[in-house]
Amino acid sequence: MSAVDRLNETLDRWLTGPEANAAGRIGLFRIVYGLFYLWLFSRFDYTVLGRTAQVVWRPIQVDRLLPSVPPVAVLQALECLLVFALVLLIVGYRVRLVTAVVLLVGVALEVFRYSFGKVDHDTLFMVFYLPLFMLMGRWGATYSLDTVLKAHRTGTTIAASDSSWRYIWPMRAILLLLGILFLSAAYWKSTHGTWESNPATLSNFLLSTGLGQVADGGTLSPVIGLLVRLPLVTALMQAGMMAFEALFFLSLFNRKLRNWFLALAVIFHAANFFLLQVNFITQVSAYLLFVDWQRLYARWLAPSIARVRFPRLPLHLWVGAVLIVALVTAVLWGEVPSVRLVLTFGGLVTADTIWLVLLPVAVVVWLRSSLTLLRSLWKRARTGNLPAVNAPN
Amino acid sequence: MQFSDPNADQATPRSPADARMLTAIKLVLGLLLVGFLTVGDNDKTWPLVTWPMFQGSGKSAPKSIASLHLRAIAADGKVYQLVAGALSDTLPTSASEKIVEKTFDDDLDPSERRDAQARLAAMIRSALPGVDLVEIQAWDLTWNVHAGQPPTLDMHTPTEATLLGKFALAGTEASS
């Protein structure tokens, strides 16, 4: 067997390994993703782009043939279409079609947003990779109106506990891309910056950012003020950050390491937000894919939902009601601010305040993962075996 | 570390449709990998980009800090100070700054300038609703960093304050 064949076989085995509750958790993730996207989308007003002067239009590769900023009406229509598709995605109606719409419209809006001289990297997974792989996957197979309609037609249903790789492979593809992209971050910092050679780089960066906030009318964060006086601490933080980015790909080889690195990734983004005001909240949409939503649902929500008596309406009436709700939400999205306010609980849960919840949760998960990992390593060291690929938790 | 799959025996049997699916998945992943290697640190190829963020940051301790500010003067003489980078929640920070810089660019022809000014004025008006504005000024401000523990800026006295330009607000309607 040649090296290429062996690599191919390893990749196949890695992609097709079973995962507990695969069918149920991916269906529930679809709902979580849709809500998360709508919530984050609520802070943006893409029509601003259409009101921007032609002279500042700097199209990137994808839209370089467009002669000008799209008009406000086009941007408004795209916003409405995206909201319409996201509502249908949450409910699970025509999932493959609406996933394609979410992918295309989301990418189009972001391409326009990045055509004014600055490209951000935080929305990459939420807007592009997640819908791209889900378009090829089966996240509409459970917890969707499509499943109810199919069950009515054919009498077939899919068990939420089904552990087949056919449902969960997008999670592995996303993990692979996260590993590659984090590695690229470490590579660029090492080769084009001083992150590897100068231990004061992080300290300098913290100070520049902190004083930049002062110049913009804010105050110097007391944590930055303290950290720049502790060069050994910032040097260790810098080394830890570089090691985290360079070694994230190890999460591909072991589930315990995966949980450990993913929790650490959330802590890493939270630290970036609190110290540098760099908010990568959209990136969290990718990490949410690794939560076993089915287990959480079965434990916390299923008993309550089982008690709910849904009205016994003909299925076509359910479909009609869903379409009307999606349409009304889409039409009111740009016109009635209260629609967006509902999603942020009256402005309370924002892209900034959510970190106050995410950070402690991530710290607890990371500490638990660290203990599990240490216990596992200790056990293996005693028996003489090292952890294996995809070792079950 | 042993790179074999302990779950291999439990893996679901693969049908011809599964094999086709696996080929498609690997093809997409392979194309993305080739794409990453091709684009390097070019971010104009979004969404096919790598993560070169902050690669050149922190090379040396900051000696000075610059910030682009807008001064919006109201009819009652009151002056509102706005940070150019924070004009819009939707646009990335440095994109907002570029919009302001371009509005005051000497290379613009008169109609482009009028249009750019009208659109910038509309953005500022939406940030200051209900304020009767008469003039907009753009200032490039620089402060030297004073050595200290921690280093500081003397916010009240910028080391350098350059007026990029100004315009009166009467008749600044966008051309389209």
JSON list of C-alpha atoms in Angstrom, two decimals, chain A residues 47-218:
[
{"chain": "A", "resi": 47, "resn": "THR", "atom": "CA", "xyz": [-27.79, 49.30, 4.22]},
{"chain": "A", "resi": 48, "resn": "VAL", "atom": "CA", "xyz": [-25.06, 51.57, 5.64]},
{"chain": "A", "resi": 49, "resn": "LEU", "atom": "CA", "xyz": [-22.82, 50.19, 2.90]},
{"chain": "A", "resi": 50, "resn": "GLY", "atom": "CA", "xyz": [-25.20, 51.41, 0.20]},
{"chain": "A", "resi": 51, "resn": "ARG", "atom": "CA", "xyz": [-25.14, 54.90, 1.67]},
{"chain": "A", "resi": 52, "resn": "THR", "atom": "CA", "xyz": [-21.33, 55.04, 1.51]},
{"chain": "A", "resi": 53, "resn": "ALA", "atom": "CA", "xyz": [-19.59, 57.14, -1.13]},
{"chain": "A", "resi": 54, "resn": "GLN", "atom": "CA", "xyz": [-18.56, 55.52, -4.41]},
{"chain": "A", "resi": 55, "resn": "VAL", "atom": "CA", "xyz": [-14.98, 56.78, -4.01]},
{"chain": "A", "resi": 56, "resn": "VAL", "atom": "CA", "xyz": [-14.36, 54.51, -1.02]},
{"chain": "A", "resi": 57, "resn": "TRP", "atom": "CA", "xyz": [-15.51, 51.32, -2.82]},
{"chain": "A", "resi": 58, "resn": "ARG", "atom": "CA", "xyz": [-12.54, 48.90, -2.86]},
{"chain": "A", "resi": 59, "resn": "PRO", "atom": "CA", "xyz": [-13.94, 45.57, -4.08]},
{"chain": "A", "resi": 60, "resn": "ILE", "atom": "CA", "xyz": [-12.12, 42.36, -3.18]},
{"chain": "A", "resi": 61, "resn": "GLN", "atom": "CA", "xyz": [-11.60, 39.49, -5.66]},
{"chain": "A", "resi": 62, "resn": "VAL", "atom": "CA", "xyz": [-15.14, 38.05, -5.46]},
{"chain": "A", "resi": 63, "resn": "ASP", "atom": "CA", "xyz": [-16.97, 41.28, -6.30]},
{"chain": "A", "resi": 64, "resn": "ARG", "atom": "CA", "xyz": [-14.27, 43.06, -8.29]},
{"chain": "A", "resi": 65, "resn": "LEU", "atom": "CA", "xyz": [-16.48, 43.13, -11.40]},
{"chain": "A", "resi": 66, "resn": "LEU", "atom": "CA", "xyz": [-19.18, 45.11, -9.61]},
{"chain": "A", "resi": 67, "resn": "PRO", "atom": "CA", "xyz": [-18.84, 48.74, -10.73]},
{"chain": "A", "resi": 68, "resn": "SER", "atom": "CA", "xyz": [-20.12, 50.26, -7.51]},
{"chain": "A", "resi": 69, "resn": "VAL", "atom": "CA", "xyz": [-21.50, 49.76, -4.03]},
{"chain": "A", "resi": 70, "resn": "PRO", "atom": "CA", "xyz": [-24.80, 47.85, -4.35]},
{"chain": "A", "resi": 71, "resn": "PRO", "atom": "CA", "xyz": [-27.79, 50.17, -3.86]},
{"chain": "A", "resi": 72, "resn": "VAL", "atom": "CA", "xyz": [-29.57, 50.34, -0.50]},
{"chain": "A", "resi": 73, "resn": "ALA", "atom": "CA", "xyz": [-32.63, 48.52, -1.91]},
{"chain": "A", "resi": 74, "resn": "VAL", "atom": "CA", "xyz": [-30.52, 45.52, -2.99]},
{"chain": "A", "resi": 75, "resn": "LEU", "atom": "CA", "xyz": [-28.81, 45.32, 0.41]},
{"chain": "A", "resi": 76, "resn": "GLN", "atom": "CA", "xyz": [-32.18, 45.61, 2.15]},
{"chain": "A", "resi": 77, "resn": "ALA", "atom": "CA", "xyz": [-33.58, 42.79, -0.02]},
{"chain": "A", "resi": 78, "resn": "LEU", "atom": "CA", "xyz": [-30.57, 40.58, 0.75]},
{"chain": "A", "resi": 79, "resn": "GLU", "atom": "CA", "xyz": [-30.95, 41.25, 4.49]},
{"chain": "A", "resi": 80, "resn": "CYS", "atom": "CA", "xyz": [-34.63, 40.27, 4.33]},
{"chain": "A", "resi": 81, "resn": "LEU", "atom": "CA", "xyz": [-33.83, 37.13, 2.32]},
{"chain": "A", "resi": 82, "resn": "LEU", "atom": "CA", "xyz": [-31.18, 36.06, 4.82]},
{"chain": "A", "resi": 83, "resn": "VAL", "atom": "CA", "xyz": [-33.54, 36.56, 7.77]},
{"chain": "A", "resi": 84, "resn": "PHE", "atom": "CA", "xyz": [-36.30, 34.65, 5.92]},
{"chain": "A", "resi": 85, "resn": "ALA", "atom": "CA", "xyz": [-33.90, 31.76, 5.21]},
{"chain": "A", "resi": 86, "resn": "LEU", "atom": "CA", "xyz": [-32.55, 31.70, 8.79]},
{"chain": "A", "resi": 87, "resn": "VAL", "atom": "CA", "xyz": [-36.05, 31.46, 10.28]},
{"chain": "A", "resi": 88, "resn": "LEU", "atom": "CA", "xyz": [-36.86, 28.56, 7.93]},
{"chain": "A", "resi": 89, "resn": "LEU", "atom": "CA", "xyz": [-33.52, 26.95, 8.80]},
{"chain": "A", "resi": 90, "resn": "ILE", "atom": "CA", "xyz": [-34.34, 27.11, 12.52]},
{"chain": "A", "resi": 91, "resn": "VAL", "atom": "CA", "xyz": [-37.72, 25.47, 11.92]},
{"chain": "A", "resi": 92, "resn": "GLY", "atom": "CA", "xyz": [-36.17, 23.05, 9.43]},
{"chain": "A", "resi": 93, "resn": "TYR", "atom": "CA", "xyz": [-38.27, 23.62, 6.34]},
{"chain": "A", "resi": 94, "resn": "ARG", "atom": "CA", "xyz": [-36.63, 22.92, 2.95]},
{"chain": "A", "resi": 95, "resn": "VAL", "atom": "CA", "xyz": [-33.33, 22.69, 4.81]},
{"chain": "A", "resi": 96, "resn": "ARG", "atom": "CA", "xyz": [-30.97, 22.08, 1.88]},
{"chain": "A", "resi": 97, "resn": "LEU", "atom": "CA", "xyz": [-32.43, 24.96, -0.15]},
{"chain": "A", "resi": 98, "resn": "VAL", "atom": "CA", "xyz": [-32.38, 27.44, 2.74]},
{"chain": "A", "resi": 99, "resn": "THR", "atom": "CA", "xyz": [-28.84, 26.36, 3.71]},
{"chain": "A", "resi": 100, "resn": "ALA", "atom": "CA", "xyz": [-27.78, 27.29, 0.17]},
{"chain": "A", "resi": 101, "resn": "VAL", "atom": "CA", "xyz": [-29.52, 30.66, 0.52]},
{"chain": "A", "resi": 102, "resn": "VAL", "atom": "CA", "xyz": [-27.87, 31.29, 3.92]},
{"chain": "A", "resi": 103, "resn": "LEU", "atom": "CA", "xyz": [-24.48, 30.46, 2.38]},
{"chain": "A", "resi": 104, "resn": "LEU", "atom": "CA", "xyz": [-24.85, 32.58, -0.76]},
{"chain": "A", "resi": 105, "resn": "VAL", "atom": "CA", "xyz": [-26.56, 35.62, 0.77]},
{"chain": "A", "resi": 106, "resn": "GLY", "atom": "CA", "xyz": [-24.38, 35.60, 3.89]},
{"chain": "A", "resi": 107, "resn": "VAL", "atom": "CA", "xyz": [-21.20, 35.47, 1.79]},
{"chain": "A", "resi": 108, "resn": "ALA", "atom": "CA", "xyz": [-22.49, 38.21, -0.55]},
{"chain": "A", "resi": 109, "resn": "LEU", "atom": "CA", "xyz": [-23.25, 40.59, 2.35]},
{"chain": "A", "resi": 110, "resn": "GLU", "atom": "CA", "xyz": [-19.88, 39.97, 3.97]},
{"chain": "A", "resi": 111, "resn": "VAL", "atom": "CA", "xyz": [-18.05, 40.41, 0.65]},
{"chain": "A", "resi": 112, "resn": "PHE", "atom": "CA", "xyz": [-19.72, 43.84, 0.31]},
{"chain": "A", "resi": 113, "resn": "ARG", "atom": "CA", "xyz": [-18.85, 44.69, 3.94]},
{"chain": "A", "resi": 114, "resn": "TYR", "atom": "CA", "xyz": [-15.21, 43.87, 3.26]},
{"chain": "A", "resi": 115, "resn": "SER", "atom": "CA", "xyz": [-15.08, 45.99, 0.10]},
{"chain": "A", "resi": 116, "resn": "PHE", "atom": "CA", "xyz": [-14.15, 49.22, 1.84]},
{"chain": "A", "resi": 117, "resn": "GLY", "atom": "CA", "xyz": [-10.46, 48.60, 2.42]},
{"chain": "A", "resi": 118, "resn": "LYS", "atom": "CA", "xyz": [-10.53, 46.20, 5.39]},
{"chain": "A", "resi": 119, "resn": "VAL", "atom": "CA", "xyz": [-11.19, 42.47, 5.59]},
{"chain": "A", "resi": 120, "resn": "ASP", "atom": "CA", "xyz": [-12.02, 40.88, 8.96]},
{"chain": "A", "resi": 121, "resn": "HIS", "atom": "CA", "xyz": [-11.47, 37.16, 9.60]},
{"chain": "A", "resi": 122, "resn": "ASP", "atom": "CA", "xyz": [-13.94, 36.47, 12.40]},
{"chain": "A", "resi": 123, "resn": "THR", "atom": "CA", "xyz": [-17.06, 35.66, 10.36]},
{"chain": "A", "resi": 124, "resn": "LEU", "atom": "CA", "xyz": [-15.37, 33.03, 8.17]},
{"chain": "A", "resi": 125, "resn": "PHE", "atom": "CA", "xyz": [-16.81, 29.93, 9.86]},
{"chain": "A", "resi": 126, "resn": "MET", "atom": "CA", "xyz": [-20.31, 31.22, 10.59]},
{"chain": "A", "resi": 127, "resn": "VAL", "atom": "CA", "xyz": [-20.85, 32.71, 7.16]},
{"chain": "A", "resi": 128, "resn": "PHE", "atom": "CA", "xyz": [-18.89, 30.38, 4.90]},
{"chain": "A", "resi": 129, "resn": "TYR", "atom": "CA", "xyz": [-17.53, 27.05, 6.20]},
{"chain": "A", "resi": 130, "resn": "LEU", "atom": "CA", "xyz": [-20.45, 25.94, 8.38]},
{"chain": "A", "resi": 131, "resn": "PRO", "atom": "CA", "xyz": [-23.18, 26.42, 5.74]},
{"chain": "A", "resi": 132, "resn": "LEU", "atom": "CA", "xyz": [-20.82, 25.08, 3.03]},
{"chain": "A", "resi": 133, "resn": "PHE", "atom": "CA", "xyz": [-20.27, 21.73, 4.74]},
{"chain": "A", "resi": 134, "resn": "MET", "atom": "CA", "xyz": [-23.84, 21.53, 6.07]},
{"chain": "A", "resi": 135, "resn": "LEU", "atom": "CA", "xyz": [-25.07, 21.96, 2.51]},
{"chain": "A", "resi": 136, "resn": "MET", "atom": "CA", "xyz": [-23.33, 18.67, 1.74]},
{"chain": "A", "resi": 137, "resn": "GLY", "atom": "CA", "xyz": [-24.38, 17.13, 5.08]},
{"chain": "A", "resi": 138, "resn": "ARG", "atom": "CA", "xyz": [-27.63, 16.12, 6.80]},
{"chain": "A", "resi": 139, "resn": "TRP", "atom": "CA", "xyz": [-28.40, 18.67, 9.50]},
{"chain": "A", "resi": 140, "resn": "GLY", "atom": "CA", "xyz": [-32.04, 18.71, 8.42]},
{"chain": "A", "resi": 141, "resn": "ALA", "atom": "CA", "xyz": [-32.54, 15.00, 9.15]},
{"chain": "A", "resi": 142, "resn": "THR", "atom": "CA", "xyz": [-33.70, 15.50, 12.74]},
{"chain": "A", "resi": 143, "resn": "TYR", "atom": "CA", "xyz": [-35.64, 18.15, 14.68]},
{"chain": "A", "resi": 144, "resn": "SER", "atom": "CA", "xyz": [-37.05, 19.68, 11.51]},
{"chain": "A", "resi": 145, "resn": "LEU", "atom": "CA", "xyz": [-40.35, 20.25, 9.82]},
{"chain": "A", "resi": 146, "resn": "ASP", "atom": "CA", "xyz": [-38.89, 18.37, 6.84]},
{"chain": "A", "resi": 147, "resn": "THR", "atom": "CA", "xyz": [-38.60, 15.23, 9.04]},
{"chain": "A", "resi": 148, "resn": "VAL", "atom": "CA", "xyz": [-42.21, 15.56, 10.18]},
{"chain": "A", "resi": 149, "resn": "LEU", "atom": "CA", "xyz": [-43.37, 15.90, 6.57]},
{"chain": "A", "resi": 150, "resn": "LYS", "atom": "CA", "xyz": [-41.23, 12.95, 5.49]},
{"chain": "A", "resi": 151, "resn": "ALA", "atom": "CA", "xyz": [-42.48, 10.80, 8.37]},
{"chain": "A", "resi": 152, "resn": "HIS", "atom": "CA", "xyz": [-46.05, 11.65, 7.35]},
{"chain": "A", "resi": 153, "resn": "ARG", "atom": "CA", "xyz": [-45.33, 10.67, 3.72]},
{"chain": "A", "resi": 154, "resn": "THR", "atom": "CA", "xyz": [-43.18, 7.58, 4.21]},
{"chain": "A", "resi": 155, "resn": "GLY", "atom": "CA", "xyz": [-43.54, 6.63, 7.86]},
{"chain": "A", "resi": 156, "resn": "THR", "atom": "CA", "xyz": [-39.75, 6.66, 8.32]},
{"chain": "A", "resi": 157, "resn": "THR", "atom": "CA", "xyz": [-37.94, 8.51, 11.10]},
{"chain": "A", "resi": 158, "resn": "ILE", "atom": "CA", "xyz": [-34.32, 8.78, 12.17]},
{"chain": "A", "resi": 159, "resn": "ALA", "atom": "CA", "xyz": [-33.34, 8.08, 15.77]},
{"chain": "A", "resi": 160, "resn": "ALA", "atom": "CA", "xyz": [-31.63, 11.03, 17.46]},
{"chain": "A", "resi": 161, "resn": "SER", "atom": "CA", "xyz": [-29.21, 8.56, 19.01]},
{"chain": "A", "resi": 162, "resn": "ASP", "atom": "CA", "xyz": [-27.96, 7.36, 15.58]},
{"chain": "A", "resi": 163, "resn": "SER", "atom": "CA", "xyz": [-24.17, 7.62, 15.78]},
{"chain": "A", "resi": 164, "resn": "SER", "atom": "CA", "xyz": [-23.43, 7.35, 12.03]},
{"chain": "A", "resi": 165, "resn": "TRP", "atom": "CA", "xyz": [-20.63, 9.43, 10.54]},
{"chain": "A", "resi": 166, "resn": "ARG", "atom": "CA", "xyz": [-23.02, 10.52, 7.77]},
{"chain": "A", "resi": 167, "resn": "TYR", "atom": "CA", "xyz": [-24.46, 13.11, 10.17]},
{"chain": "A", "resi": 168, "resn": "ILE", "atom": "CA", "xyz": [-21.33, 14.21, 11.98]},
{"chain": "A", "resi": 169, "resn": "TRP", "atom": "CA", "xyz": [-18.59, 14.38, 9.31]},
{"chain": "A", "resi": 170, "resn": "PRO", "atom": "CA", "xyz": [-18.99, 18.20, 8.91]},
{"chain": "A", "resi": 171, "resn": "MET", "atom": "CA", "xyz": [-17.81, 18.52, 12.52]},
{"chain": "A", "resi": 172, "resn": "ARG", "atom": "CA", "xyz": [-14.58, 16.73, 11.62]},
{"chain": "A", "resi": 173, "resn": "ALA", "atom": "CA", "xyz": [-14.09, 18.81, 8.46]},
{"chain": "A", "resi": 174, "resn": "ILE", "atom": "CA", "xyz": [-14.55, 22.00, 10.52]},
{"chain": "A", "resi": 175, "resn": "LEU", "atom": "CA", "xyz": [-12.05, 20.74, 13.12]},
{"chain": "A", "resi": 176, "resn": "LEU", "atom": "CA", "xyz": [-9.52, 20.08, 10.37]},
{"chain": "A", "resi": 177, "resn": "LEU", "atom": "CA", "xyz": [-9.96, 23.62, 9.01]},
{"chain": "A", "resi": 178, "resn": "LEU", "atom": "CA", "xyz": [-9.66, 25.10, 12.50]},
{"chain": "A", "resi": 179, "resn": "GLY", "atom": "CA", "xyz": [-6.40, 23.18, 12.95]},
{"chain": "A", "resi": 180, "resn": "ILE", "atom": "CA", "xyz": [-5.03, 24.43, 9.62]},
{"chain": "A", "resi": 181, "resn": "LEU", "atom": "CA", "xyz": [-6.09, 28.05, 10.18]},
{"chain": "A", "resi": 182, "resn": "PHE", "atom": "CA", "xyz": [-4.75, 28.23, 13.74]},
{"chain": "A", "resi": 183, "resn": "LEU", "atom": "CA", "xyz": [-1.49, 26.74, 12.45]},
{"chain": "A", "resi": 184, "resn": "SER", "atom": "CA", "xyz": [-1.41, 29.40, 9.71]},
{"chain": "A", "resi": 185, "resn": "ALA", "atom": "CA", "xyz": [-1.86, 32.09, 12.39]},
{"chain": "A", "resi": 186, "resn": "ALA", "atom": "CA", "xyz": [1.21, 30.77, 14.24]},
{"chain": "A", "resi": 187, "resn": "TYR", "atom": "CA", "xyz": [3.12, 30.47, 10.96]},
{"chain": "A", "resi": 188, "resn": "TRP", "atom": "CA", "xyz": [2.50, 34.10, 9.88]},
{"chain": "A", "resi": 189, "resn": "LYS", "atom": "CA", "xyz": [3.33, 35.43, 13.34]},
{"chain": "A", "resi": 190, "resn": "SER", "atom": "CA", "xyz": [6.59, 33.45, 13.38]},
{"chain": "A", "resi": 191, "resn": "THR", "atom": "CA", "xyz": [7.73, 34.31, 9.87]},
{"chain": "A", "resi": 192, "resn": "HIS", "atom": "CA", "xyz": [6.45, 37.88, 9.39]},
{"chain": "A", "resi": 193, "resn": "GLY", "atom": "CA", "xyz": [6.52, 39.25, 12.91]},
{"chain": "A", "resi": 194, "resn": "THR", "atom": "CA", "xyz": [8.56, 39.17, 16.09]},
{"chain": "A", "resi": 195, "resn": "TRP", "atom": "CA", "xyz": [6.19, 36.91, 18.03]},
{"chain": "A", "resi": 196, "resn": "GLU", "atom": "CA", "xyz": [8.77, 34.12, 18.16]},
{"chain": "A", "resi": 197, "resn": "SER", "atom": "CA", "xyz": [11.96, 36.16, 18.47]},
{"chain": "A", "resi": 198, "resn": "ASN", "atom": "CA", "xyz": [11.01, 39.02, 20.80]},
{"chain": "A", "resi": 199, "resn": "PRO", "atom": "CA", "xyz": [9.36, 38.09, 24.13]},
{"chain": "A", "resi": 200, "resn": "ALA", "atom": "CA", "xyz": [8.14, 41.70, 24.53]},
{"chain": "A", "resi": 201, "resn": "THR", "atom": "CA", "xyz": [5.91, 41.53, 21.43]},
{"chain": "A", "resi": 202, "resn": "LEU", "atom": "CA", "xyz": [2.67, 40.83, 23.31]},
{"chain": "A", "resi": 203, "resn": "SER", "atom": "CA", "xyz": [3.50, 43.48, 25.90]},
{"chain": "A", "resi": 204, "resn": "ASN", "atom": "CA", "xyz": [4.12, 46.04, 23.11]},
{"chain": "A", "resi": 205, "resn": "PHE", "atom": "CA", "xyz": [0.91, 45.02, 21.37]},
{"chain": "A", "resi": 206, "resn": "LEU", "atom": "CA", "xyz": [-1.12, 45.28, 24.59]},
{"chain": "A", "resi": 207, "resn": "LEU", "atom": "CA", "xyz": [0.30, 48.73, 25.27]},
{"chain": "A", "resi": 208, "resn": "SER", "atom": "CA", "xyz": [-0.38, 50.00, 21.72]},
{"chain": "A", "resi": 209, "resn": "THR", "atom": "CA", "xyz": [-3.95, 48.74, 21.85]},
{"chain": "A", "resi": 210, "resn": "GLY", "atom": "CA", "xyz": [-4.57, 50.02, 25.36]},
{"chain": "A", "resi": 211, "resn": "LEU", "atom": "CA", "xyz": [-3.21, 53.48, 24.56]},
{"chain": "A", "resi": 212, "resn": "GLY", "atom": "CA", "xyz": [-5.16, 53.45, 21.28]},
{"chain": "A", "resi": 213, "resn": "GLN", "atom": "CA", "xyz": [-8.32, 53.03, 23.37]},
{"chain": "A", "resi": 214, "resn": "VAL", "atom": "CA", "xyz": [-7.20, 55.98, 25.51]},
{"chain": "A", "resi": 215, "resn": "ALA", "atom": "CA", "xyz": [-6.68, 58.08, 22.35]},
{"chain": "A", "resi": 216, "resn": "ASP", "atom": "CA", "xyz": [-10.23, 57.17, 21.32]},
{"chain": "A", "resi": 217, "resn": "GLY", "atom": "CA", "xyz": [-11.61, 58.62, 24.54]},
{"chain": "A", "resi": 218, "resn": "GLY", "atom": "CA", "xyz": [-11.48, 55.53, 26.77]}
]
